C-alpha cells in the first residue's frame, strides 16, 4: 500500500496539494453543473413558451376556420361582388376608350356595364340579406345556449347511470 500511495503522490509534491487539486476540480465541476442547470431551465422555459404559442395558434386557426364556415355564403357573395366590380371597372374603362370609335360597340358596352351594375346591386342586396340572416341565426344560437342549463358534475353522473 505504501508503494501505491507514493506512486499516486508523485504527480503532486504533497498530499495537501493533491487534496487542493481535487477540491478545485470539484468546484469546477459544481460550477459547470450549475451552468448546465441554468441552460436547461432556459431551454425548458423557451420550450414552454413555444408550446403555448403553438396552442394559441391552433386555437386561433380553429376559430378562423369556424368563422369562415359560418360566413361561407357571405364570403362567396363578397368574392362574386369583387369579380363583378372588377368587370364593371374594366368595362367602364373600355367604354371610355372606345366611345369615339364605334357607336354600336359603345351601345353594347353600355348594356353590359348596366347589366353588371344591376347584378352588383342584386349581390349587394343578397349580401345584406345573408348578413341579416346570419345575425338572426347567431341571436337564436345565443338564446338557445342561454336556455340550456349548464350540466353540473352531479347531473352528469346521473346521466351516465
XYZ file of N, CA and C in Angstrom:
483
model
N 0.810 -1.170 0.000
C 0.000 0.000 0.000
C 0.864 1.248 0.000
N 2.014 1.153 0.583
C 2.923 2.280 0.624
C 3.391 2.640 -0.768
N 3.577 1.626 -1.638
C 4.027 1.907 -2.999
C 2.947 2.633 -3.798
N 1.685 2.201 -3.685
C 0.620 2.829 -4.464
C 0.373 4.254 -3.991
N 0.496 4.479 -2.703
C 0.316 5.818 -2.173
C 1.430 6.726 -2.668
N 2.628 6.232 -2.664
C 3.742 7.057 -3.115
C 3.689 7.250 -4.623
N 3.156 6.277 -5.363
C 3.059 6.405 -6.819
C 2.023 7.452 -7.190
N 0.888 7.489 -6.474
C -0.140 8.470 -6.800
C 0.273 9.857 -6.353
N 1.133 9.944 -5.412
C 1.570 11.235 -4.913
C 2.739 11.780 -5.713
N 3.290 11.009 -6.625
C 4.432 11.508 -7.391
C 4.034 12.663 -8.293
N 2.795 12.707 -8.753
C 2.359 13.810 -9.599
C 2.229 15.091 -8.789
N 1.989 14.963 -7.502
C 1.870 16.122 -6.612
C 2.986 16.025 -5.584
N 3.500 17.157 -5.143
C 4.592 17.075 -4.192
C 4.125 16.682 -2.799
N 2.899 17.064 -2.418
C 2.439 16.710 -1.069
C 0.987 16.251 -1.133
N 0.564 15.535 -0.097
C -0.853 15.137 -0.055
C -1.785 16.347 0.015
N -1.331 17.431 0.589
C -2.151 18.634 0.694
C -2.402 19.223 -0.700
N -1.380 19.235 -1.564
C -1.556 19.735 -2.931
C -2.538 18.848 -3.696
N -2.439 17.548 -3.475
C -3.361 16.606 -4.115
C -4.802 16.907 -3.677
N -4.981 17.185 -2.410
C -6.298 17.480 -1.866
C -6.812 18.818 -2.419
N -5.935 19.817 -2.512
C -6.320 21.125 -3.051
C -6.726 21.004 -4.516
N -5.969 20.193 -5.276
C -6.277 19.997 -6.686
C -7.638 19.317 -6.842
N -7.920 18.325 -6.010
C -9.212 17.637 -6.054
C -10.338 18.599 -5.688
N -10.119 19.452 -4.707
C -11.126 20.430 -4.297
C -11.409 21.403 -5.443
N -10.359 21.836 -6.172
C -10.539 22.737 -7.318
C -11.337 22.050 -8.421
N -11.038 20.789 -8.665
C -11.765 20.050 -9.698
C -13.235 19.899 -9.318
N -13.482 19.643 -8.042
C -14.866 19.513 -7.571
C -15.601 20.836 -7.742
N -14.951 21.948 -7.369
C -15.554 23.272 -7.527
C -15.860 23.552 -8.996
N -14.904 23.219 -9.855
C -15.092 23.444 -11.288
C -16.271 22.613 -11.812
N -16.343 21.368 -11.395
C -17.451 20.510 -11.825
C -18.794 21.030 -11.300
N -18.799 21.505 -10.051
C -20.032 22.061 -9.488
C -20.458 23.310 -10.263
N -19.475 24.136 -10.625
C -19.763 25.338 -11.404
C -20.356 24.962 -12.768
N -19.763 23.980 -13.418
C -20.261 23.528 -14.722
C -21.667 22.947 -14.598
N -21.919 22.226 -13.509
C -23.258 21.668 -13.280
C -24.272 22.798 -13.137
N -23.919 23.847 -12.376
C -24.817 24.988 -12.197
C -25.100 25.681 -13.532
N -24.054 25.867 -14.334
C -24.236 26.490 -15.652
C -25.174 25.654 -16.514
N -24.953 24.348 -16.516
C -25.794 23.463 -17.322
C -27.236 23.442 -16.821
N -27.418 23.525 -15.490
C -28.776 23.593 -14.948
C -29.470 24.878 -15.390
N -28.725 25.989 -15.381
C -29.290 27.266 -15.828
C -29.700 27.181 -17.296
N -28.820 26.601 -18.109
C -29.134 26.451 -19.536
C -30.348 25.555 -19.730
N -30.437 24.495 -18.958
C -31.576 23.580 -19.046
C -32.877 24.300 -18.695
N -32.835 25.124 -17.635
C -34.027 25.875 -17.248
C -34.438 26.845 -18.351
N -33.462 27.503 -18.973
C -33.751 28.409 -20.086
C -34.443 27.671 -21.218
N -33.887 26.525 -21.572
C -34.454 25.732 -22.665
C -35.872 25.284 -22.317
N -36.084 24.863 -21.073
C -37.418 24.433 -20.653
C -38.409 25.594 -20.719
N -37.967 26.800 -20.319
C -38.838 27.965 -20.384
C -39.174 28.308 -21.832
N -38.161 28.278 -22.690
C -38.403 28.565 -24.109
C -39.339 27.525 -24.713
N -39.130 26.274 -24.360
C -39.993 25.201 -24.867
C -41.432 25.431 -24.418
N -41.605 25.812 -23.179
C -42.939 26.074 -22.645
C -43.603 27.228 -23.399
N -42.839 28.309 -23.643
C -43.390 29.448 -24.381
C -43.781 29.045 -25.797
N -42.937 28.267 -26.444
C -43.230 27.830 -27.808
C -44.480 26.952 -27.822
N -44.598 26.055 -26.854
C -45.786 25.199 -26.778
C -47.045 26.034 -26.565
N -46.945 27.077 -25.725
C -48.089 27.963 -25.507
C -48.452 28.689 -26.799
N -47.438 29.169 -27.522
C -47.692 29.858 -28.783
C -48.339 28.921 -29.798
N -47.877 27.685 -29.844
C -48.456 26.706 -30.770
C -49.921 26.457 -30.412
N -50.186 26.289 -29.129
C -51.560 26.064 -28.682
C -52.435 27.259 -29.043
N -51.921 28.461 -28.801
C -52.671 29.672 -29.135
C -52.926 29.746 -30.639
N -51.914 29.446 -31.440
C -52.064 29.483 -32.896
C -53.100 28.471 -33.368
N -53.085 27.279 -32.779
C -54.076 26.258 -33.159
C -55.486 26.744 -32.839
N -55.651 27.317 -31.654
C -56.976 27.815 -31.269
C -57.435 28.921 -32.213
N -56.527 29.825 -32.531
C -56.860 30.929 -33.430
C -57.234 30.398 -34.811
N -56.490 29.418 -35.295
C -56.793 28.826 -36.600
C -58.166 28.160 -36.572
N -58.442 27.413 -35.509
C -59.753 26.769 -35.384
C -60.865 27.809 -35.354
N -60.634 28.909 -34.650
C -61.638 29.973 -34.571
C -61.881 30.578 -35.948
N -60.811 30.818 -36.692
C -60.952 31.409 -38.022
C -61.662 30.466 -38.985
N -61.332 29.187 -38.909
C -61.994 28.205 -39.781
C -63.483 28.162 -39.467
N -63.812 28.142 -38.179
C -65.221 28.120 -37.777
C -65.935 29.374 -38.267
N -65.289 30.508 -38.134
C -65.879 31.767 -38.582
C -66.106 31.750 -40.088
N -65.122 31.241 -40.829
C -65.271 31.169 -42.285
C -66.400 30.214 -42.668
N -66.522 29.109 -41.931
C -67.587 28.155 -42.239
C -68.955 28.770 -41.948
N -69.042 29.519 -40.864
C -70.307 30.171 -40.525
C -70.671 31.232 -41.561
N -69.659 31.903 -42.094
C -69.888 33.000 -43.032
C -69.608 32.589 -44.474
N -69.727 31.319 -44.782
C -69.406 30.815 -46.119
C -70.191 31.509 -47.211
N -71.503 31.665 -47.009
C -72.332 32.327 -48.014
C -71.883 33.768 -48.211
N -71.601 34.426 -47.127
C -71.185 35.823 -47.195
C -69.850 35.959 -47.918
N -68.908 35.083 -47.605
C -67.594 35.116 -48.259
C -67.759 34.888 -49.754
N -68.580 33.913 -50.126
C -68.798 33.616 -51.545
C -69.437 34.818 -52.254
N -70.443 35.412 -51.625
C -71.108 36.574 -52.220
C -70.135 37.740 -52.361
N -69.281 37.942 -51.367
C -68.293 39.024 -51.451
C -67.287 38.774 -52.568
N -66.897 37.520 -52.748
C -65.980 37.195 -53.841
C -66.635 37.486 -55.185
N -67.899 37.098 -55.328
C -68.609 37.377 -56.577
C -68.731 38.879 -56.801
N -69.027 39.598 -55.741
C -69.148 41.050 -55.841
C -67.831 41.669 -56.289
N -66.732 41.193 -55.727
C -65.421 41.705 -56.127
C -65.149 41.461 -57.600
N -65.473 40.259 -58.076
C -65.283 39.944 -59.503
C -66.141 40.847 -60.375
N -67.386 41.057 -59.953
C -68.278 41.915 -60.737
C -67.801 43.366 -60.750
N -67.305 43.826 -59.631
C -66.792 45.197 -59.591
C -65.580 45.358 -60.501
N -64.724 44.352 -60.530
C -63.576 44.399 -61.442
C -64.047 44.418 -62.891
N -65.022 43.586 -63.199
C -65.572 43.543 -64.560
C -66.200 44.879 -64.924
N -66.949 45.456 -64.001
C -67.581 46.753 -64.252
C -66.528 47.833 -64.503
N -65.486 47.831 -63.706
C -64.409 48.812 -63.890
C -63.741 48.635 -65.245
N -63.457 47.388 -65.592
C -62.822 47.108 -66.880
C -63.717 47.559 -68.032
N -65.004 47.251 -67.929
C -65.934 47.635 -68.991
C -66.080 49.153 -69.085
N -66.115 49.816 -67.958
C -66.221 51.282 -67.965
C -65.008 51.910 -68.637
N -63.827 51.395 -68.308
C -62.610 51.914 -68.940
C -62.611 51.629 -70.435
N -63.038 50.429 -70.793
C -63.097 50.066 -72.209
C -64.114 50.949 -72.926
N -65.220 51.206 -72.283
C -66.260 52.051 -72.861
C -65.739 53.460 -73.112
N -65.038 53.999 -72.165
C -64.497 55.350 -72.309
C -63.482 55.428 -73.437
N -62.640 54.395 -73.552
C -61.600 54.437 -74.585
C -62.158 54.216 -75.985
N -63.269 53.514 -76.093
C -63.818 53.215 -77.416
C -65.032 54.068 -77.772
N -65.429 54.964 -76.915
C -66.645 55.747 -77.132
C -66.614 56.513 -78.453
N -65.505 57.055 -78.789
C -65.415 57.861 -80.007
C -65.351 57.000 -81.266
N -64.857 55.779 -81.154
C -64.608 54.973 -82.351
C -65.847 54.302 -82.930
N -66.711 53.777 -82.099
C -67.810 52.995 -82.657
C -69.052 53.115 -81.796
N -70.118 53.656 -82.363
C -71.370 53.853 -81.630
C -72.047 52.547 -81.267
N -71.979 51.535 -82.143
C -72.625 50.248 -81.882
C -71.923 49.529 -80.733
N -70.611 49.511 -80.790
C -69.857 48.856 -79.712
C -70.094 49.577 -78.390
N -70.185 50.884 -78.462
C -70.438 51.666 -77.256
C -71.776 51.267 -76.650
N -72.746 51.094 -77.492
C -74.066 50.702 -77.015
C -74.010 49.330 -76.334
N -73.299 48.383 -76.954
C -73.146 47.050 -76.362
C -72.433 47.124 -75.013
N -71.366 47.900 -74.994
C -70.612 48.037 -73.745
C -71.462 48.693 -72.664
N -72.265 49.671 -73.063
C -73.142 50.318 -72.091
C -74.142 49.313 -71.520
N -74.689 48.461 -72.397
C -75.630 47.442 -71.937
C -74.946 46.467 -70.978
N -73.746 46.027 -71.343
C -73.017 45.090 -70.485
C -72.673 45.739 -69.145
N -72.265 47.001 -69.209
C -71.923 47.719 -67.988
C -73.159 47.880 -67.104
N -74.281 48.215 -67.739
C -75.529 48.372 -66.988
C -75.938 47.038 -66.360
N -75.795 45.942 -67.113
C -76.130 44.616 -66.586
C -75.223 44.266 -65.402
N -73.946 44.598 -65.524
C -73.010 44.324 -64.430
C -73.382 45.135 -63.192
N -73.798 46.398 -63.411
C -74.212 47.235 -62.277
C -75.448 46.654 -61.596
N -76.398 46.199 -62.397
C -77.610 45.594 -61.839
C -77.274 44.337 -61.034
N -76.404 43.522 -61.600
C -76.007 42.295 -60.905
C -75.293 42.637 -59.597
N -74.480 43.694 -59.643
C -73.781 44.154 -58.444
C -74.786 44.586 -57.374
N -75.806 45.321 -57.795
C -76.828 45.759 -56.841
C -77.553 44.560 -56.230
N -77.879 43.570 -57.080
C -78.567 42.375 -56.575
C -77.682 41.631 -55.572
N -76.394 41.513 -55.912
C -75.479 40.823 -54.996
C -75.331 41.589 -53.687
N -75.273 42.908 -53.774
C -75.168 43.717 -52.557
C -76.400 43.489 -51.681
N -77.577 43.443 -52.313
C -78.803 43.180 -51.556
C -78.759 41.774 -50.958
N -78.250 40.818 -51.724
C -78.146 39.443 -51.235
C -77.184 39.368 -50.049
N -76.092 40.107 -50.136
C -75.122 40.137 -49.032
C -75.780 40.693 -47.769
N -76.528 41.770 -47.932
C -77.218 42.343 -46.774
C -78.210 41.340 -46.184
N -78.915 40.620 -47.049
C -79.860 39.607 -46.578
C -79.131 38.491 -45.832
N -77.993 38.048 -46.379
C -77.210 36.995 -45.722
C -76.710 37.485 -44.364
N -76.253 38.731 -44.308
C -75.796 39.292 -43.033
C -76.942 39.321 -42.019
N -78.123 39.734 -42.501
C -79.284 39.809 -41.618
C -79.637 38.419 -41.092
N -79.642 37.417 -41.989
C -79.951 36.046 -41.575
C -78.899 35.525 -40.609
N -77.636 35.841 -40.898
C -76.549 35.389 -40.032
C -76.699 35.978 -38.631
N -77.018 37.265 -38.567
C -77.212 37.910 -37.267
C -78.390 37.264 -36.531
N -79.455 36.969 -37.278
C -80.626 36.334 -36.677
C -80.274 34.940 -36.159
N -79.511 34.170 -36.959
C -79.095 32.830 -36.538
C -78.206 32.887 -35.299
N -77.302 33.857 -35.275
C -76.427 33.995 -34.111
C -77.244 34.316 -32.861
N -78.235 35.196 -33.020
C -79.081 35.554 -31.883
C -79.860 34.330 -31.397
N -80.372 33.548 -32.339
C -81.102 32.320 -31.968
C -80.175 31.339 -31.264
N -78.964 31.221 -31.773
C -77.996 30.298 -31.175
C -77.681 30.717 -29.739
N -77.446 32.028 -29.547
C -77.159 32.518 -28.199
C -78.345 32.280 -27.270
N -79.561 32.519 -27.788
C -80.755 32.317 -26.973
C -80.906 30.844 -26.613
N -80.617 29.971 -27.578
C -80.716 28.531 -27.319
C -79.676 28.093 -26.298
N -78.477 28.621 -26.421
C -77.425 28.271 -25.471
C -77.766 28.779 -24.075
N -78.377 29.946 -24.013
C -78.747 30.504 -22.714
C -79.888 29.701 -22.090
N -80.753 29.133 -22.936
C -81.897 28.375 -22.436
C -81.497 27.004 -21.911
N -80.392 26.471 -22.404
C -79.944 25.147 -21.967
C -79.117 25.322 -20.700
N -79.564 24.712 -19.592
C -78.798 24.874 -18.338
C -77.480 24.125 -18.429
N -76.476 24.699 -17.791
C -75.158 24.051 -17.766
C -75.234 22.822 -16.885
N -74.629 21.727 -17.338
C -74.664 20.476 -16.580
C -73.673 20.552 -15.420
N -74.147 20.161 -14.263
C -73.249 20.086 -13.107
C -72.651 18.702 -13.061
N -71.632 18.534 -12.256
C -70.999 17.218 -12.161
C -71.986 16.186 -11.619
N -72.934 16.602 -10.776
C -73.924 15.681 -10.223
C -74.876 15.207 -11.324
N -75.346 16.142 -12.165
C -76.273 15.745 -13.227
C -75.561 14.914 -14.286
N -74.289 15.155 -14.523
C -73.521 14.343 -15.469
C -73.417 12.912 -14.964
N -73.205 12.747 -13.659
C -73.085 11.420 -13.057
C -74.415 10.683 -13.178
N -75.525 11.390 -12.963
C -76.838 10.766 -13.064
C -77.135 10.345 -14.500
N -76.692 11.117 -15.478
C -76.933 10.773 -16.880
C -76.153 9.540 -17.285
N -74.997 9.343 -16.741
C -74.171 8.188 -17.084
C -74.823 6.886 -16.617
N -75.547 6.937 -15.515
C -76.182 5.740 -14.948
C -77.357 5.385 -15.761
